Short mmCIF file of N, CA, C and O in Angstrom, two decimals:
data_model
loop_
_atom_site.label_atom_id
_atom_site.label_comp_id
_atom_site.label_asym_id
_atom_site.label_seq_id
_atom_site.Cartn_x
_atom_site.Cartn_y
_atom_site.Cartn_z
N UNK N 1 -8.88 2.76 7.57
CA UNK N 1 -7.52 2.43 7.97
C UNK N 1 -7.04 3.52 8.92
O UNK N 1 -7.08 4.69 8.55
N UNK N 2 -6.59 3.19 10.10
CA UNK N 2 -5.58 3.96 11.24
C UNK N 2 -4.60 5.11 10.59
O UNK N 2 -3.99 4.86 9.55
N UNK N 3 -4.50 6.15 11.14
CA UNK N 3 -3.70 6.74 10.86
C UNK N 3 -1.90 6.26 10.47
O UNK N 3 -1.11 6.77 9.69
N UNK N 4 -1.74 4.94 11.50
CA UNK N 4 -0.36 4.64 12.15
C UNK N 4 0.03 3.84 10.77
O UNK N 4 1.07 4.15 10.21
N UNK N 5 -1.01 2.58 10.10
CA UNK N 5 -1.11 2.18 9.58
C UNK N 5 -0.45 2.59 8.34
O UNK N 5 0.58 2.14 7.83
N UNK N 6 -1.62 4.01 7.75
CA UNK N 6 -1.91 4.99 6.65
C UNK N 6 -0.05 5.11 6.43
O UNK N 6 0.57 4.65 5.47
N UNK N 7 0.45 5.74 7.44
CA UNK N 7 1.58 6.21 7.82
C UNK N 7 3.13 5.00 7.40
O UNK N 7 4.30 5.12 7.04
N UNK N 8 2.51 4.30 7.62
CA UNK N 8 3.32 2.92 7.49
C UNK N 8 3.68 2.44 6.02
O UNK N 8 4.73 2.09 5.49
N UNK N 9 1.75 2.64 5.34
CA UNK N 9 2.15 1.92 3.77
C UNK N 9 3.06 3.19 2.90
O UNK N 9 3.90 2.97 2.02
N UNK N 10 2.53 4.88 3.52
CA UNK N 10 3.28 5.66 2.56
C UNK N 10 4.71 5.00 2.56
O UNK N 10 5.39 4.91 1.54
N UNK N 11 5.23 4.43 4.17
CA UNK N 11 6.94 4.26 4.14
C UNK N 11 7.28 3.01 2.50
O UNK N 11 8.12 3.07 1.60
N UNK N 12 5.98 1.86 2.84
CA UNK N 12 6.25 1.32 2.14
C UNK N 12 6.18 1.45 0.58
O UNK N 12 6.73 0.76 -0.28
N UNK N 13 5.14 2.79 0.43
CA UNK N 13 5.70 2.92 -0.98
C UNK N 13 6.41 3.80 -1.40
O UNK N 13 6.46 4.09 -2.59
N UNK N 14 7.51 4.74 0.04
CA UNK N 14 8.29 5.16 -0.72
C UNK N 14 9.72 4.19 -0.49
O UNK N 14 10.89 4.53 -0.66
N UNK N 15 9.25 3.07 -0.13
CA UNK N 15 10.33 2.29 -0.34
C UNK N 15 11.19 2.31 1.08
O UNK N 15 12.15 1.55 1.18
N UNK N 16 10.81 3.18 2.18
CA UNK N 16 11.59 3.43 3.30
C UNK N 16 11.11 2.08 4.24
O UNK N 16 11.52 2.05 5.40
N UNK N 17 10.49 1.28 3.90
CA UNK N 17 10.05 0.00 4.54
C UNK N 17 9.67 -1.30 3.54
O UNK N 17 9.33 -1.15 2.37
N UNK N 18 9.79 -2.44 4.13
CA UNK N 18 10.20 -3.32 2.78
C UNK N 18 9.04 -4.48 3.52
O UNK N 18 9.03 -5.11 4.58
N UNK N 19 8.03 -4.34 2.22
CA UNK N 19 6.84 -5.69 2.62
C UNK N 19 6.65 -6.30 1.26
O UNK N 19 6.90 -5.98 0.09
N UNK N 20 5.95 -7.64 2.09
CA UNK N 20 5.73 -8.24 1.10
C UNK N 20 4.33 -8.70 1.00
O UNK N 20 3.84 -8.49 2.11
N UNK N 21 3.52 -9.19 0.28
CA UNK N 21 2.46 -9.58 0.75
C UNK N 21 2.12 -11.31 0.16
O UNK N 21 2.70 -11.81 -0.80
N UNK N 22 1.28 -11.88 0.81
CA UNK N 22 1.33 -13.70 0.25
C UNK N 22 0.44 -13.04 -0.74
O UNK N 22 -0.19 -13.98 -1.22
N UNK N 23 0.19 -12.36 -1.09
CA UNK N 23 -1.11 -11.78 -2.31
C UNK N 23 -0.50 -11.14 -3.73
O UNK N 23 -0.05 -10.00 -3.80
N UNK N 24 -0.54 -11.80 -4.51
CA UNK N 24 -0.34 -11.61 -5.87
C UNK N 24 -0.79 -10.02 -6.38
O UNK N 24 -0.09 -9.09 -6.78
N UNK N 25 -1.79 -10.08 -6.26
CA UNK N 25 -2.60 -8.42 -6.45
C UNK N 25 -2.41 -7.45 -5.94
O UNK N 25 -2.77 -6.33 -6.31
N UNK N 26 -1.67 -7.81 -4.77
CA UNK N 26 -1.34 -6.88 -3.23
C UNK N 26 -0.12 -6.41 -3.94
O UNK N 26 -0.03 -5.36 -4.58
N UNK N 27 0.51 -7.03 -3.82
CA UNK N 27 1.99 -7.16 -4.29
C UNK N 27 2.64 -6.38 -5.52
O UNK N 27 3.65 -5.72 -5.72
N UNK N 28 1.13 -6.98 -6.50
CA UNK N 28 1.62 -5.84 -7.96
C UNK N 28 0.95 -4.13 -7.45
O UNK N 28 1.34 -3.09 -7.99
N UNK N 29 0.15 -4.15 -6.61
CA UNK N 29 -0.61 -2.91 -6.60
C UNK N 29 0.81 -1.86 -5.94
O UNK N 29 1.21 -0.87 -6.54
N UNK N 30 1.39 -2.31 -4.70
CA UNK N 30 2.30 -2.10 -4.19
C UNK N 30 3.42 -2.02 -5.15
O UNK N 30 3.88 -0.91 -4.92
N UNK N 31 4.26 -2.65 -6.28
CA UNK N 31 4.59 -2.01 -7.00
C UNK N 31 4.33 -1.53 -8.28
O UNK N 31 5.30 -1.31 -9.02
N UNK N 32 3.43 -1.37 -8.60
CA UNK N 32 3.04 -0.13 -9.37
C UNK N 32 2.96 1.00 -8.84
O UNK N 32 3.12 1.81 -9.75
N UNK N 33 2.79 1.66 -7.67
CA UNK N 33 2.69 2.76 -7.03
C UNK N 33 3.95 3.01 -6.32
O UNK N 33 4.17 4.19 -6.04
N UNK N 34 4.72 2.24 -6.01
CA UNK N 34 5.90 2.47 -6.08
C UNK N 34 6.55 3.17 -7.34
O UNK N 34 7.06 4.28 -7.21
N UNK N 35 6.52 2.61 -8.38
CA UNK N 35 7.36 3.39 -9.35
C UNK N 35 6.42 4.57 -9.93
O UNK N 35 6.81 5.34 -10.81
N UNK N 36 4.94 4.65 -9.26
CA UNK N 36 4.07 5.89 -9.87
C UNK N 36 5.19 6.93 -8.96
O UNK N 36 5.86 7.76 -9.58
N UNK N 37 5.29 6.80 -7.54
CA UNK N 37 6.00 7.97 -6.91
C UNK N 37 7.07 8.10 -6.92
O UNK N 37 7.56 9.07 -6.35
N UNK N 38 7.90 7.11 -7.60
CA UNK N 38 9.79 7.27 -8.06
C UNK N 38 9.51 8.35 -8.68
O UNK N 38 9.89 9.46 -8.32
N UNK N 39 8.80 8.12 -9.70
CA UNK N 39 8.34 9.07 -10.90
C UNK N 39 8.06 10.39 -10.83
O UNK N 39 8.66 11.26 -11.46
N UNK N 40 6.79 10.61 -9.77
CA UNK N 40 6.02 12.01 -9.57
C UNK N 40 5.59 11.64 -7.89
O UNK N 40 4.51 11.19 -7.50
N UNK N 41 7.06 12.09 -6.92
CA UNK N 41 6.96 12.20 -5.75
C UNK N 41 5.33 12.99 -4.94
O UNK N 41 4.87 12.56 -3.88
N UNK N 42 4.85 13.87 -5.53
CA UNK N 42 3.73 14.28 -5.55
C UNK N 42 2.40 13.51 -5.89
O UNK N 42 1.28 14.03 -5.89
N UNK N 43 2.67 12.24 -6.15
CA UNK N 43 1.32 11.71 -6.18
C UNK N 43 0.86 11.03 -5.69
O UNK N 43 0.03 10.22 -6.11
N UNK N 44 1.48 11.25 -4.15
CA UNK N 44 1.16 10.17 -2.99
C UNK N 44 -0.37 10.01 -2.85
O UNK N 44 -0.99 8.96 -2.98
N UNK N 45 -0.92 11.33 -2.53
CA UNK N 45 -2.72 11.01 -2.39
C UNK N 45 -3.35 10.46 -3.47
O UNK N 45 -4.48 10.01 -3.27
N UNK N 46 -2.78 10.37 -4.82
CA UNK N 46 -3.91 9.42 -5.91
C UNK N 46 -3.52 8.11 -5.43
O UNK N 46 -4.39 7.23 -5.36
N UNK N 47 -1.84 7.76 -4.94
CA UNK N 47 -1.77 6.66 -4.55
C UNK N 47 -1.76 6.14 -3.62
O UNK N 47 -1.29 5.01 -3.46
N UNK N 48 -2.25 6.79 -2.80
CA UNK N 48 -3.16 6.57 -1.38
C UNK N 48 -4.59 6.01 -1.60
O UNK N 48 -5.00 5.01 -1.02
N UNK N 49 -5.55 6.97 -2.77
CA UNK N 49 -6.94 7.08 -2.84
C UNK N 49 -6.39 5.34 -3.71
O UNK N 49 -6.90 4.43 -3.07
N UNK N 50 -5.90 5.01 -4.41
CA UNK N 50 -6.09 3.88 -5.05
C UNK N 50 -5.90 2.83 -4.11
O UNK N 50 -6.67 1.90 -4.36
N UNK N 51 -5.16 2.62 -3.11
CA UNK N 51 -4.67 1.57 -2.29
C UNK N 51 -5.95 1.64 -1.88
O UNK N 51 -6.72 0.74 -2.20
N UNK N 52 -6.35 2.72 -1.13
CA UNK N 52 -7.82 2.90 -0.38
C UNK N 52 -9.00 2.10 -1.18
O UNK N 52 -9.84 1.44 -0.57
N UNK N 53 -8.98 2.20 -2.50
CA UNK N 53 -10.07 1.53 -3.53
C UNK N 53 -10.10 0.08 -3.66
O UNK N 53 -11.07 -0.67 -3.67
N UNK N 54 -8.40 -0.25 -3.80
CA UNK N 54 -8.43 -1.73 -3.55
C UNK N 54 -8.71 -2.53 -2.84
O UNK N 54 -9.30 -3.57 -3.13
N UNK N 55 -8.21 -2.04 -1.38
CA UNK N 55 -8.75 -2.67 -0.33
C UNK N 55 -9.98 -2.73 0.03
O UNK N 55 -10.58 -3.67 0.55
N UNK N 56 -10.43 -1.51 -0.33
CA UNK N 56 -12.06 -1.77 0.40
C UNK N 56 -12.53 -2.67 -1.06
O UNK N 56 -13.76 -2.72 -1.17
N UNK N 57 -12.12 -3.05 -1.66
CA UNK N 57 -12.69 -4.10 -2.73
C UNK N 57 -12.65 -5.82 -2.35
O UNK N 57 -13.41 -6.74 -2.67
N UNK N 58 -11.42 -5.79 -1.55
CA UNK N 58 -10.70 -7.03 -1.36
C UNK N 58 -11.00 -6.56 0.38
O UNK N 58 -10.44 -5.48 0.60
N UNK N 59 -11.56 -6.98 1.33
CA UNK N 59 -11.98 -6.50 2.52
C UNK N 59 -10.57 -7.59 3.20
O UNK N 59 -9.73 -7.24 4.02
N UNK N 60 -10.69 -8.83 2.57
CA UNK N 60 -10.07 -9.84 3.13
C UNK N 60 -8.52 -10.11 2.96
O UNK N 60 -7.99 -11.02 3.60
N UNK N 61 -7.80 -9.30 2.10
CA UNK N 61 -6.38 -8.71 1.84
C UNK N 61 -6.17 -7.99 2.74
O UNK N 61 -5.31 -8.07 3.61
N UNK N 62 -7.66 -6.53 2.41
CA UNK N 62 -7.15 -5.63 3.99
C UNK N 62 -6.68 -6.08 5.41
O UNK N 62 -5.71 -5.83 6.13
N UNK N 63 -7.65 -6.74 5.48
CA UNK N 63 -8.01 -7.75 6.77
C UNK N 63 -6.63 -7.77 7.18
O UNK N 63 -6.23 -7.14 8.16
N UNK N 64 -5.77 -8.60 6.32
CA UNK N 64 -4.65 -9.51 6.52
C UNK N 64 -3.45 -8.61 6.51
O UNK N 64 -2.55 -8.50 7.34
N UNK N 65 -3.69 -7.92 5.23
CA UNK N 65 -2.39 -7.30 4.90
C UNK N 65 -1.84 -5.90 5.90
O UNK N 65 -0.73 -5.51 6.26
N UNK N 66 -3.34 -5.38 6.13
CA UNK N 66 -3.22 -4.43 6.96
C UNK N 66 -2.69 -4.65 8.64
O UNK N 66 -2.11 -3.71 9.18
N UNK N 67 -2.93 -5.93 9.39
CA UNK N 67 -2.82 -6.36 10.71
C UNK N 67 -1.08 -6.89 10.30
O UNK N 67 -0.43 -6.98 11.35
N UNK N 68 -0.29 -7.22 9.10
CA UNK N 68 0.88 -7.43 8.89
C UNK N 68 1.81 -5.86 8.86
O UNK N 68 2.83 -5.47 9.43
N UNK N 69 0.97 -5.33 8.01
CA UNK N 69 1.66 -3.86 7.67
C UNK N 69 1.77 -3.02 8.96
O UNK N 69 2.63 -2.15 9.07
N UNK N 70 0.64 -3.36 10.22
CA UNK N 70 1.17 -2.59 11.14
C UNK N 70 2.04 -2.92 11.76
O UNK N 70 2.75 -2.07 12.29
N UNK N 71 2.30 -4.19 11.91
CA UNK N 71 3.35 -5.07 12.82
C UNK N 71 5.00 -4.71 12.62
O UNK N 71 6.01 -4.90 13.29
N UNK N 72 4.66 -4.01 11.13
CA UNK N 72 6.04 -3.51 10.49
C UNK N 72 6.92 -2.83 11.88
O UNK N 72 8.04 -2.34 11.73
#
């Protein structure tokens, strides 16, 4: 994933940008890590490394979700 991108989902999980995704899984992953960093502002890189895990699991979420998330 692009730096610009990278840059984009932190906004969205600290909430400074508002997405949604047509993906059920997307969607809960996105908030769960949302309220991991309400919580412990410091744990952006585990919840970076996890977004990173999901996607490269789901290539075809990335695909999608990622070409939406930059458009932000």
């Amino acid at each position: 994933m692009d730096s610009a991108v990278k840059e984009r989902i932190m906004k969205v999980l600290k909430k400074e940008l508002k997405y949604s995704s047509s993906n059920l899984a997307f969607n809960m992953l996105i908030s769960k890590l949302q309220k991991k960093i309400q919580a412990d502002p410091a744990s952006m890189d585990s919840c970076m490394k996890e977004m990173d895990e999901f996607l490269s699991k789901y290539p075809i979420v990335a695909k999608v979700d990622l070409a939406n998330i930059a458009a932000l």
